């Protein structure tokens, strides 16, 4: 955890040295955002720790951890696509003043259905990759002048800490239980 925090601080400092003054939104540095980021880091650490406790060999543990990261990322990307699918396709028009107007609205023929979208959203709540993605989406929507009255408008982010703590607890308790049953040589 300390290494991850040192890494984040070093990347921020190096980006200022290399790119100069980058106009970052203050949302990236609020205590709530930092809490979400720490919970996501702890989720990944607990998953990788679980795999390491189950495997007897270091090489197998590393390979499974790398593969599990790609599997988590792939499942998150697939279910995130389903969860973010829109029921309607909007035809829009943008005038010279950058004002966008919806011209027409059609039913999306590729919409998977309300039940599938709801189930995908629930599963995405427990995938660290999707939690991080929704956090960054929300942060990119907020502008600097809206920080004073900042509220989380994304329903997904309201449940992120609860789901993260549940996942961390479940994975760690299961890992300790399995490790306790293991015959150590």
mmCIF file of N, CA and C in Angstrom, residues 43-173:
data_model
loop_
_atom_site.group_PDB
_atom_site.id
_atom_site.type_symbol
_atom_site.label_atom_id
_atom_site.label_comp_id
_atom_site.label_asym_id
_atom_site.label_seq_id
_atom_site.Cartn_x
_atom_site.Cartn_y
_atom_site.Cartn_z
ATOM 1 N N UNK A 43 -8.568 -3.675 -2.732
ATOM 2 C CA UNK A 43 -9.278 -4.781 -3.385
ATOM 3 C C UNK A 43 -8.327 -5.619 -4.232
ATOM 4 N N UNK A 44 -7.553 -4.937 -5.083
ATOM 5 C CA UNK A 44 -6.586 -5.677 -5.904
ATOM 6 C C UNK A 44 -5.563 -6.404 -5.041
ATOM 7 N N UNK A 45 -5.087 -5.749 -3.997
ATOM 8 C CA UNK A 45 -4.111 -6.393 -3.108
ATOM 9 C C UNK A 45 -4.706 -7.625 -2.438
ATOM 10 N N UNK A 46 -5.965 -7.540 -2.016
ATOM 11 C CA UNK A 46 -6.571 -8.701 -1.354
ATOM 12 C C UNK A 46 -6.800 -9.848 -2.334
ATOM 13 N N UNK A 47 -7.153 -9.531 -3.570
ATOM 14 C CA UNK A 47 -7.316 -10.594 -4.577
ATOM 15 C C UNK A 47 -5.973 -11.266 -4.850
ATOM 16 N N UNK A 48 -4.925 -10.472 -5.028
ATOM 17 C CA UNK A 48 -3.606 -11.037 -5.304
ATOM 18 C C UNK A 48 -3.058 -11.772 -4.081
ATOM 19 N N UNK A 49 -3.358 -11.292 -2.892
ATOM 20 C CA UNK A 49 -2.944 -11.981 -1.668
ATOM 21 C C UNK A 49 -3.671 -13.315 -1.538
ATOM 22 N N UNK A 50 -4.946 -13.347 -1.887
ATOM 23 C CA UNK A 50 -5.726 -14.584 -1.861
ATOM 24 C C UNK A 50 -5.102 -15.643 -2.774
ATOM 25 N N UNK A 51 -4.762 -15.238 -3.987
ATOM 26 C CA UNK A 51 -4.141 -16.173 -4.930
ATOM 27 C C UNK A 51 -2.790 -16.642 -4.398
ATOM 28 N N UNK A 52 -2.040 -15.743 -3.811
ATOM 29 C CA UNK A 52 -0.720 -16.104 -3.288
ATOM 30 C C UNK A 52 -0.829 -17.067 -2.106
ATOM 31 N N UNK A 53 -1.873 -16.938 -1.280
ATOM 32 C CA UNK A 53 -2.046 -17.850 -0.154
ATOM 33 C C UNK A 53 -2.454 -19.241 -0.619
ATOM 34 N N UNK A 54 -3.178 -19.320 -1.706
ATOM 35 C CA UNK A 54 -3.652 -20.616 -2.191
ATOM 36 C C UNK A 54 -2.537 -21.380 -2.910
ATOM 37 N N UNK A 55 -1.740 -20.671 -3.700
ATOM 38 C CA UNK A 55 -0.685 -21.323 -4.482
ATOM 39 C C UNK A 55 0.528 -21.628 -3.614
ATOM 40 N N UNK A 56 1.138 -22.759 -3.878
ATOM 41 C CA UNK A 56 2.329 -23.146 -3.124
ATOM 42 C C UNK A 56 3.597 -22.585 -3.750
ATOM 43 N N UNK A 57 3.591 -22.414 -5.055
ATOM 44 C CA UNK A 57 4.787 -21.946 -5.749
ATOM 45 C C UNK A 57 4.649 -20.480 -6.128
ATOM 46 N N UNK A 58 5.752 -19.766 -6.042
ATOM 47 C CA UNK A 58 5.760 -18.338 -6.353
ATOM 48 C C UNK A 58 5.492 -18.098 -7.832
ATOM 49 N N UNK A 59 6.080 -18.919 -8.690
ATOM 50 C CA UNK A 59 5.904 -18.737 -10.134
ATOM 51 C C UNK A 59 4.450 -18.927 -10.534
ATOM 52 N N UNK A 60 3.821 -19.965 -10.028
ATOM 53 C CA UNK A 60 2.414 -20.203 -10.341
ATOM 54 C C UNK A 60 1.552 -19.064 -9.806
ATOM 55 N N UNK A 61 1.877 -18.566 -8.639
ATOM 56 C CA UNK A 61 1.140 -17.455 -8.052
ATOM 57 C C UNK A 61 1.244 -16.205 -8.921
ATOM 58 N N UNK A 62 2.435 -15.902 -9.397
ATOM 59 C CA UNK A 62 2.613 -14.720 -10.243
ATOM 60 C C UNK A 62 1.858 -14.855 -11.556
ATOM 61 N N UNK A 63 1.925 -16.020 -12.169
ATOM 62 C CA UNK A 63 1.235 -16.232 -13.450
ATOM 63 C C UNK A 63 -0.279 -16.134 -13.259
ATOM 64 N N UNK A 64 -0.793 -16.751 -12.211
ATOM 65 C CA UNK A 64 -2.238 -16.692 -11.956
ATOM 66 C C UNK A 64 -2.668 -15.263 -11.636
ATOM 67 N N UNK A 65 -1.848 -14.527 -10.896
ATOM 68 C CA UNK A 65 -2.191 -13.132 -10.589
ATOM 69 C C UNK A 65 -2.234 -12.277 -11.849
ATOM 70 N N UNK A 66 -1.284 -12.460 -12.734
ATOM 71 C CA UNK A 66 -1.274 -11.706 -13.986
ATOM 72 C C UNK A 66 -2.489 -12.069 -14.836
ATOM 73 N N UNK A 67 -2.764 -13.353 -14.946
ATOM 74 C CA UNK A 67 -3.931 -13.788 -15.718
ATOM 75 C C UNK A 67 -5.241 -13.310 -15.073
ATOM 76 N N UNK A 68 -5.296 -13.331 -13.756
ATOM 77 C CA UNK A 68 -6.519 -12.887 -13.083
ATOM 78 C C UNK A 68 -6.756 -11.395 -13.311
ATOM 79 N N UNK A 69 -5.687 -10.598 -13.395
ATOM 80 C CA UNK A 69 -5.850 -9.183 -13.706
ATOM 81 C C UNK A 69 -6.477 -9.022 -15.087
ATOM 82 N N UNK A 70 -5.977 -9.759 -16.073
ATOM 83 C CA UNK A 70 -6.544 -9.657 -17.423
ATOM 84 C C UNK A 70 -7.986 -10.173 -17.466
ATOM 85 N N UNK A 71 -8.277 -11.212 -16.708
ATOM 86 C CA UNK A 71 -9.639 -11.747 -16.673
ATOM 87 C C UNK A 71 -10.583 -10.744 -16.022
ATOM 88 N N UNK A 72 -10.148 -10.142 -14.904
ATOM 89 C CA UNK A 72 -10.977 -9.127 -14.237
ATOM 90 C C UNK A 72 -11.214 -7.953 -15.177
ATOM 91 N N UNK A 73 -10.174 -7.519 -15.875
ATOM 92 C CA UNK A 73 -10.302 -6.406 -16.803
ATOM 93 C C UNK A 73 -11.259 -6.753 -17.947
ATOM 94 N N UNK A 74 -11.145 -7.965 -18.491
ATOM 95 C CA UNK A 74 -11.999 -8.379 -19.609
ATOM 96 C C UNK A 74 -13.462 -8.496 -19.188
ATOM 97 N N UNK A 75 -13.699 -9.114 -18.039
ATOM 98 C CA UNK A 75 -15.075 -9.249 -17.549
ATOM 99 C C UNK A 75 -15.663 -7.872 -17.267
ATOM 100 N N UNK A 76 -14.856 -7.000 -16.666
ATOM 101 C CA UNK A 76 -15.323 -5.651 -16.386
ATOM 102 C C UNK A 76 -15.657 -4.876 -17.645
ATOM 103 N N UNK A 77 -14.814 -5.013 -18.670
ATOM 104 C CA UNK A 77 -15.070 -4.309 -19.925
ATOM 105 C C UNK A 77 -16.337 -4.834 -20.597
ATOM 106 N N UNK A 78 -16.525 -6.150 -20.579
ATOM 107 C CA UNK A 78 -17.707 -6.741 -21.206
ATOM 108 C C UNK A 78 -18.980 -6.335 -20.464
ATOM 109 N N UNK A 79 -18.981 -6.513 -19.143
ATOM 110 C CA UNK A 79 -20.174 -6.177 -18.368
ATOM 111 C C UNK A 79 -20.401 -4.669 -18.304
ATOM 112 N N UNK A 80 -19.327 -3.890 -18.341
ATOM 113 C CA UNK A 80 -19.473 -2.437 -18.371
ATOM 114 C C UNK A 80 -20.147 -1.978 -19.649
ATOM 115 N N UNK A 81 -19.849 -2.646 -20.748
ATOM 116 C CA UNK A 81 -20.514 -2.328 -22.007
ATOM 117 C C UNK A 81 -21.997 -2.622 -21.950
ATOM 118 N N UNK A 82 -22.349 -3.717 -21.305
ATOM 119 C CA UNK A 82 -23.772 -4.055 -21.149
ATOM 120 C C UNK A 82 -24.443 -3.072 -20.191
ATOM 121 N N UNK A 83 -23.773 -2.776 -19.074
ATOM 122 C CA UNK A 83 -24.362 -1.896 -18.059
ATOM 123 C C UNK A 83 -24.558 -0.478 -18.578
ATOM 124 N N UNK A 84 -23.718 -0.037 -19.491
ATOM 125 C CA UNK A 84 -23.814 1.327 -20.009
ATOM 126 C C UNK A 84 -24.571 1.420 -21.325
ATOM 127 N N UNK A 85 -25.164 0.318 -21.769
ATOM 128 C CA UNK A 85 -25.902 0.369 -23.027
ATOM 129 C C UNK A 85 -27.182 1.177 -22.839
ATOM 130 N N UNK A 86 -27.505 1.907 -23.864
ATOM 131 C CA UNK A 86 -28.649 2.810 -23.811
ATOM 132 C C UNK A 86 -29.868 2.162 -24.460
ATOM 133 N N UNK A 87 -31.018 2.438 -23.887
ATOM 134 C CA UNK A 87 -32.266 1.891 -24.421
ATOM 135 C C UNK A 87 -32.653 2.586 -25.720
ATOM 136 N N UNK A 88 -32.203 3.834 -25.872
ATOM 137 C CA UNK A 88 -32.563 4.621 -27.044
ATOM 138 C C UNK A 88 -31.309 5.139 -27.739
ATOM 139 N N UNK A 89 -31.431 5.336 -29.034
ATOM 140 C CA UNK A 89 -30.381 5.959 -29.829
ATOM 141 C C UNK A 89 -30.847 7.371 -30.136
ATOM 142 N N UNK A 90 -30.038 8.346 -29.747
ATOM 143 C CA UNK A 90 -30.414 9.745 -29.946
ATOM 144 C C UNK A 90 -29.736 10.306 -31.183
ATOM 145 N N UNK A 91 -30.507 10.957 -32.022
ATOM 146 C CA UNK A 91 -29.958 11.732 -33.123
ATOM 147 C C UNK A 91 -29.802 13.157 -32.629
ATOM 148 N N UNK A 92 -28.594 13.691 -32.661
ATOM 149 C CA UNK A 92 -28.352 15.020 -32.099
ATOM 150 C C UNK A 92 -27.861 15.983 -33.167
ATOM 151 N N UNK A 93 -28.019 17.238 -32.848
ATOM 152 C CA UNK A 93 -27.558 18.323 -33.706
ATOM 153 C C UNK A 93 -26.831 19.328 -32.823
ATOM 154 N N UNK A 94 -25.620 19.729 -33.231
ATOM 155 C CA UNK A 94 -24.846 20.726 -32.492
ATOM 156 C C UNK A 94 -24.700 21.962 -33.364
ATOM 157 N N UNK A 95 -25.147 23.095 -32.834
ATOM 158 C CA UNK A 95 -25.065 24.328 -33.624
ATOM 159 C C UNK A 95 -23.705 25.006 -33.422
ATOM 160 N N UNK A 96 -23.550 26.193 -34.010
ATOM 161 C CA UNK A 96 -22.257 26.888 -33.964
ATOM 162 C C UNK A 96 -21.887 27.372 -32.569
ATOM 163 N N UNK A 97 -22.840 27.421 -31.640
ATOM 164 C CA UNK A 97 -22.574 27.829 -30.255
ATOM 165 C C UNK A 97 -22.311 26.627 -29.341
ATOM 166 N N UNK A 98 -22.089 25.463 -29.920
ATOM 167 C CA UNK A 98 -21.859 24.204 -29.200
ATOM 168 C C UNK A 98 -23.036 23.816 -28.309
ATOM 169 N N UNK A 99 -24.223 24.123 -28.734
ATOM 170 C CA UNK A 99 -25.424 23.706 -28.033
ATOM 171 C C UNK A 99 -25.972 22.473 -28.749
ATOM 172 N N UNK A 100 -26.055 21.367 -28.014
ATOM 173 C CA UNK A 100 -26.506 20.105 -28.591
ATOM 174 C C UNK A 100 -27.994 19.930 -28.341
ATOM 175 N N UNK A 101 -28.696 19.576 -29.389
ATOM 176 C CA UNK A 101 -30.135 19.374 -29.320
ATOM 177 C C UNK A 101 -30.454 17.970 -29.823
ATOM 178 N N UNK A 102 -31.334 17.267 -29.100
ATOM 179 C CA UNK A 102 -31.772 15.940 -29.547
ATOM 180 C C UNK A 102 -32.822 16.130 -30.628
ATOM 181 N N UNK A 103 -32.533 15.600 -31.811
ATOM 182 C CA UNK A 103 -33.436 15.754 -32.953
ATOM 183 C C UNK A 103 -34.467 14.624 -32.977
ATOM 184 N N UNK A 104 -33.998 13.400 -32.829
ATOM 185 C CA UNK A 104 -34.911 12.260 -32.821
ATOM 186 C C UNK A 104 -34.385 11.190 -31.868
ATOM 187 N N UNK A 105 -35.261 10.287 -31.480
ATOM 188 C CA UNK A 105 -34.907 9.231 -30.540
ATOM 189 C C UNK A 105 -35.547 7.933 -31.021
ATOM 190 N N UNK A 106 -34.696 6.908 -31.211
ATOM 191 C CA UNK A 106 -35.170 5.606 -31.669
ATOM 192 C C UNK A 106 -34.835 4.547 -30.630
ATOM 193 N N UNK A 107 -35.557 3.450 -30.660
ATOM 194 C CA UNK A 107 -35.245 2.325 -29.780
ATOM 195 C C UNK A 107 -34.005 1.617 -30.308
ATOM 196 N N UNK A 108 -33.071 1.323 -29.404
ATOM 197 C CA UNK A 108 -31.827 0.650 -29.757
ATOM 198 C C UNK A 108 -32.117 -0.831 -30.026
ATOM 199 N N UNK A 109 -31.852 -1.323 -31.239
ATOM 200 C CA UNK A 109 -32.127 -2.736 -31.520
ATOM 201 C C UNK A 109 -31.165 -3.686 -30.808
ATOM 202 N N UNK A 110 -30.017 -3.188 -30.347
ATOM 203 C CA UNK A 110 -29.032 -4.023 -29.658
ATOM 204 C C UNK A 110 -29.139 -3.941 -28.143
ATOM 205 N N UNK A 111 -30.170 -3.307 -27.635
ATOM 206 C CA UNK A 111 -30.345 -3.190 -26.186
ATOM 207 C C UNK A 111 -30.649 -4.562 -25.606
ATOM 208 N N UNK A 112 -29.870 -5.023 -24.608
ATOM 209 C CA UNK A 112 -30.038 -6.392 -24.100
ATOM 210 C C UNK A 112 -31.256 -6.605 -23.210
ATOM 211 N N UNK A 113 -31.884 -5.566 -22.734
ATOM 212 C CA UNK A 113 -33.046 -5.711 -21.857
ATOM 213 C C UNK A 113 -32.752 -5.131 -20.476
ATOM 214 N N UNK A 114 -33.806 -4.694 -19.799
ATOM 215 C CA UNK A 114 -33.648 -4.045 -18.501
ATOM 216 C C UNK A 114 -33.060 -4.978 -17.445
ATOM 217 N N UNK A 115 -33.460 -6.247 -17.442
ATOM 218 C CA UNK A 115 -32.973 -7.189 -16.444
ATOM 219 C C UNK A 115 -31.475 -7.448 -16.607
ATOM 220 N N UNK A 116 -31.031 -7.632 -17.847
ATOM 221 C CA UNK A 116 -29.610 -7.876 -18.093
ATOM 222 C C UNK A 116 -28.770 -6.654 -17.741
ATOM 223 N N UNK A 117 -29.264 -5.483 -18.056
ATOM 224 C CA UNK A 117 -28.534 -4.249 -17.727
ATOM 225 C C UNK A 117 -28.437 -4.087 -16.216
ATOM 226 N N UNK A 118 -29.534 -4.347 -15.512
ATOM 227 C CA UNK A 118 -29.519 -4.231 -14.048
ATOM 228 C C UNK A 118 -28.567 -5.249 -13.426
ATOM 229 N N UNK A 119 -28.581 -6.482 -13.920
ATOM 230 C CA UNK A 119 -27.687 -7.518 -13.394
ATOM 231 C C UNK A 119 -26.224 -7.170 -13.676
ATOM 232 N N UNK A 120 -25.947 -6.642 -14.862
ATOM 233 C CA UNK A 120 -24.579 -6.245 -15.203
ATOM 234 C C UNK A 120 -24.103 -5.108 -14.303
ATOM 235 N N UNK A 121 -24.993 -4.174 -13.982
ATOM 236 C CA UNK A 121 -24.621 -3.078 -13.082
ATOM 237 C C UNK A 121 -24.316 -3.588 -11.680
ATOM 238 N N UNK A 122 -25.092 -4.543 -11.209
ATOM 239 C CA UNK A 122 -24.854 -5.104 -9.874
ATOM 240 C C UNK A 122 -23.523 -5.844 -9.832
ATOM 241 N N UNK A 123 -23.221 -6.633 -10.846
ATOM 242 C CA UNK A 123 -21.944 -7.352 -10.885
ATOM 243 C C UNK A 123 -20.783 -6.366 -11.007
ATOM 244 N N UNK A 124 -20.975 -5.311 -11.784
ATOM 245 C CA UNK A 124 -19.919 -4.303 -11.950
ATOM 246 C C UNK A 124 -19.586 -3.592 -10.647
ATOM 247 N N UNK A 125 -20.534 -3.565 -9.711
ATOM 248 C CA UNK A 125 -20.259 -2.945 -8.416
ATOM 249 C C UNK A 125 -19.122 -3.643 -7.679
ATOM 250 N N UNK A 126 -18.911 -4.938 -7.956
ATOM 251 C CA UNK A 126 -17.905 -5.718 -7.246
ATOM 252 C C UNK A 126 -16.629 -5.920 -8.058
ATOM 253 N N UNK A 127 -16.513 -5.289 -9.217
ATOM 254 C CA UNK A 127 -15.316 -5.412 -10.040
ATOM 255 C C UNK A 127 -14.487 -4.145 -9.870
ATOM 256 N N UNK A 128 -13.266 -4.273 -9.339
ATOM 257 C CA UNK A 128 -12.450 -3.079 -9.081
ATOM 258 C C UNK A 128 -12.194 -2.232 -10.325
ATOM 259 N N UNK A 129 -12.053 -2.871 -11.459
ATOM 260 C CA UNK A 129 -11.799 -2.134 -12.705
ATOM 261 C C UNK A 129 -12.955 -1.209 -13.039
ATOM 262 N N UNK A 130 -14.179 -1.679 -12.860
ATOM 263 C CA UNK A 130 -15.355 -0.861 -13.154
ATOM 264 C C UNK A 130 -15.542 0.232 -12.110
ATOM 265 N N UNK A 131 -15.176 -0.039 -10.869
ATOM 266 C CA UNK A 131 -15.245 0.995 -9.842
ATOM 267 C C UNK A 131 -14.296 2.139 -10.177
ATOM 268 N N UNK A 132 -13.084 1.800 -10.598
ATOM 269 C CA UNK A 132 -12.109 2.823 -10.967
ATOM 270 C C UNK A 132 -12.566 3.583 -12.206
ATOM 271 N N UNK A 133 -13.135 2.884 -13.159
ATOM 272 C CA UNK A 133 -13.615 3.535 -14.371
ATOM 273 C C UNK A 133 -14.738 4.519 -14.093
ATOM 274 N N UNK A 134 -15.679 4.134 -13.239
ATOM 275 C CA UNK A 134 -16.785 5.046 -12.933
ATOM 276 C C UNK A 134 -16.300 6.231 -12.107
ATOM 277 N N UNK A 135 -15.288 6.023 -11.273
ATOM 278 C CA UNK A 135 -14.719 7.131 -10.504
ATOM 279 C C UNK A 135 -14.056 8.139 -11.435
ATOM 280 N N UNK A 136 -13.311 7.670 -12.410
ATOM 281 C CA UNK A 136 -12.649 8.575 -13.344
ATOM 282 C C UNK A 136 -13.653 9.248 -14.281
ATOM 283 N N UNK A 137 -14.719 8.540 -14.658
ATOM 284 C CA UNK A 137 -15.769 9.165 -15.475
ATOM 285 C C UNK A 137 -16.424 10.314 -14.725
ATOM 286 N N UNK A 138 -16.718 10.083 -13.451
ATOM 287 C CA UNK A 138 -17.348 11.127 -12.648
ATOM 288 C C UNK A 138 -16.400 12.300 -12.455
ATOM 289 N N UNK A 139 -15.127 12.026 -12.239
ATOM 290 C CA UNK A 139 -14.146 13.094 -12.039
ATOM 291 C C UNK A 139 -13.963 13.916 -13.313
ATOM 292 N N UNK A 140 -14.040 13.281 -14.464
ATOM 293 C CA UNK A 140 -13.867 14.022 -15.707
ATOM 294 C C UNK A 140 -15.083 14.886 -16.035
ATOM 295 N N UNK A 141 -16.247 14.563 -15.468
ATOM 296 C CA UNK A 141 -17.448 15.357 -15.712
ATOM 297 C C UNK A 141 -17.494 16.628 -14.883
ATOM 298 N N UNK A 142 -16.803 16.617 -13.757
ATOM 299 C CA UNK A 142 -16.876 17.755 -12.849
ATOM 300 C C UNK A 142 -15.853 18.806 -13.274
ATOM 301 N N UNK A 143 -16.290 20.042 -13.339
ATOM 302 C CA UNK A 143 -15.389 21.133 -13.714
ATOM 303 C C UNK A 143 -14.925 21.850 -12.457
ATOM 304 N N UNK A 144 -13.879 22.625 -12.587
ATOM 305 C CA UNK A 144 -13.302 23.308 -11.431
ATOM 306 C C UNK A 144 -14.297 24.219 -10.720
ATOM 307 N N UNK A 145 -15.177 24.884 -11.433
ATOM 308 C CA UNK A 145 -16.095 25.821 -10.797
ATOM 309 C C UNK A 145 -17.282 25.144 -10.127
ATOM 310 N N UNK A 146 -17.379 23.813 -10.211
ATOM 311 C CA UNK A 146 -18.478 23.100 -9.585
ATOM 312 C C UNK A 146 -18.049 22.378 -8.322
ATOM 313 N N UNK A 147 -16.836 22.604 -7.847
ATOM 314 C CA UNK A 147 -16.318 21.860 -6.712
ATOM 315 C C UNK A 147 -17.042 22.226 -5.415
ATOM 316 N N UNK A 148 -17.449 23.483 -5.244
ATOM 317 C CA UNK A 148 -18.065 23.902 -3.991
ATOM 318 C C UNK A 148 -19.337 23.116 -3.690
ATOM 319 N N UNK A 149 -20.166 22.898 -4.695
ATOM 320 C CA UNK A 149 -21.411 22.181 -4.485
ATOM 321 C C UNK A 149 -21.335 20.771 -5.070
ATOM 322 N N UNK A 150 -20.218 20.108 -4.809
ATOM 323 C CA UNK A 150 -19.977 18.789 -5.393
ATOM 324 C C UNK A 150 -20.843 17.736 -4.710
ATOM 325 N N UNK A 151 -21.592 17.017 -5.503
ATOM 326 C CA UNK A 151 -22.342 15.860 -5.050
ATOM 327 C C UNK A 151 -22.111 14.762 -6.055
ATOM 328 N N UNK A 152 -22.093 13.537 -5.572
ATOM 329 C CA UNK A 152 -21.925 12.428 -6.502
ATOM 330 C C UNK A 152 -23.247 12.220 -7.210
ATOM 331 N N UNK A 153 -23.229 12.406 -8.524
ATOM 332 C CA UNK A 153 -24.440 12.228 -9.295
ATOM 333 C C UNK A 153 -24.541 10.808 -9.840
ATOM 334 N N UNK A 154 -23.445 10.096 -9.824
ATOM 335 C CA UNK A 154 -23.408 8.742 -10.332
ATOM 336 C C UNK A 154 -23.868 7.787 -9.226
ATOM 337 N N UNK A 155 -25.010 7.142 -9.414
ATOM 338 C CA UNK A 155 -25.532 6.193 -8.429
ATOM 339 C C UNK A 155 -24.536 5.080 -8.140
ATOM 340 N N UNK A 156 -23.776 4.710 -9.156
ATOM 341 C CA UNK A 156 -22.810 3.629 -9.032
ATOM 342 C C UNK A 156 -21.797 3.931 -7.935
ATOM 343 N N UNK A 157 -21.350 5.181 -7.855
ATOM 344 C CA UNK A 157 -20.315 5.537 -6.884
ATOM 345 C C UNK A 157 -20.835 5.568 -5.455
ATOM 346 N N UNK A 158 -22.112 5.686 -5.263
ATOM 347 C CA UNK A 158 -22.657 5.699 -3.905
ATOM 348 C C UNK A 158 -22.443 4.350 -3.215
ATOM 349 N N UNK A 159 -22.465 3.278 -3.966
ATOM 350 C CA UNK A 159 -22.342 1.943 -3.385
ATOM 351 C C UNK A 159 -20.923 1.384 -3.471
ATOM 352 N N UNK A 160 -20.016 2.112 -4.090
ATOM 353 C CA UNK A 160 -18.660 1.616 -4.277
ATOM 354 C C UNK A 160 -17.958 1.282 -2.969
ATOM 355 N N UNK A 161 -17.966 2.139 -1.951
ATOM 356 C CA UNK A 161 -17.249 1.784 -0.719
ATOM 357 C C UNK A 161 -17.823 0.548 -0.035
ATOM 358 N N UNK A 162 -19.136 0.424 -0.035
ATOM 359 C CA UNK A 162 -19.763 -0.737 0.604
ATOM 360 C C UNK A 162 -19.371 -2.013 -0.118
ATOM 361 N N UNK A 163 -19.484 -2.010 -1.437
ATOM 362 C CA UNK A 163 -19.132 -3.199 -2.220
ATOM 363 C C UNK A 163 -17.650 -3.515 -2.113
ATOM 364 N N UNK A 164 -16.816 -2.479 -2.067
ATOM 365 C CA UNK A 164 -15.367 -2.699 -1.941
ATOM 366 C C UNK A 164 -15.045 -3.355 -0.607
ATOM 367 N N UNK A 165 -15.660 -2.880 0.461
ATOM 368 C CA UNK A 165 -15.396 -3.456 1.786
ATOM 369 C C UNK A 165 -15.919 -4.885 1.862
ATOM 370 N N UNK A 166 -17.075 -5.151 1.266
ATOM 371 C CA UNK A 166 -17.624 -6.517 1.244
ATOM 372 C C UNK A 166 -16.682 -7.444 0.474
ATOM 373 N N UNK A 167 -16.200 -7.002 -0.700
ATOM 374 C CA UNK A 167 -15.290 -7.829 -1.489
ATOM 375 C C UNK A 167 -13.979 -8.062 -0.754
ATOM 376 N N UNK A 168 -13.426 -7.033 -0.156
ATOM 377 C CA UNK A 168 -12.169 -7.172 0.592
ATOM 378 C C UNK A 168 -12.341 -8.162 1.741
ATOM 379 N N UNK A 169 -13.422 -8.009 2.501
ATOM 380 C CA UNK A 169 -13.672 -8.916 3.622
ATOM 381 C C UNK A 169 -13.889 -10.348 3.169
ATOM 382 N N UNK A 170 -14.692 -10.542 2.130
ATOM 383 C CA UNK A 170 -14.973 -11.894 1.645
ATOM 384 C C UNK A 170 -13.710 -12.581 1.140
ATOM 385 N N UNK A 171 -12.937 -11.882 0.334
ATOM 386 C CA UNK A 171 -11.726 -12.481 -0.234
ATOM 387 C C UNK A 171 -10.712 -12.792 0.860
ATOM 388 N N UNK A 172 -10.530 -11.890 1.809
ATOM 389 C CA UNK A 172 -9.554 -12.131 2.874
ATOM 390 C C UNK A 172 -9.988 -13.242 3.819
ATOM 391 N N UNK A 173 -11.256 -13.282 4.197
ATOM 392 C CA UNK A 173 -11.740 -14.349 5.083
ATOM 393 C C UNK A 173 -11.651 -15.697 4.392
#
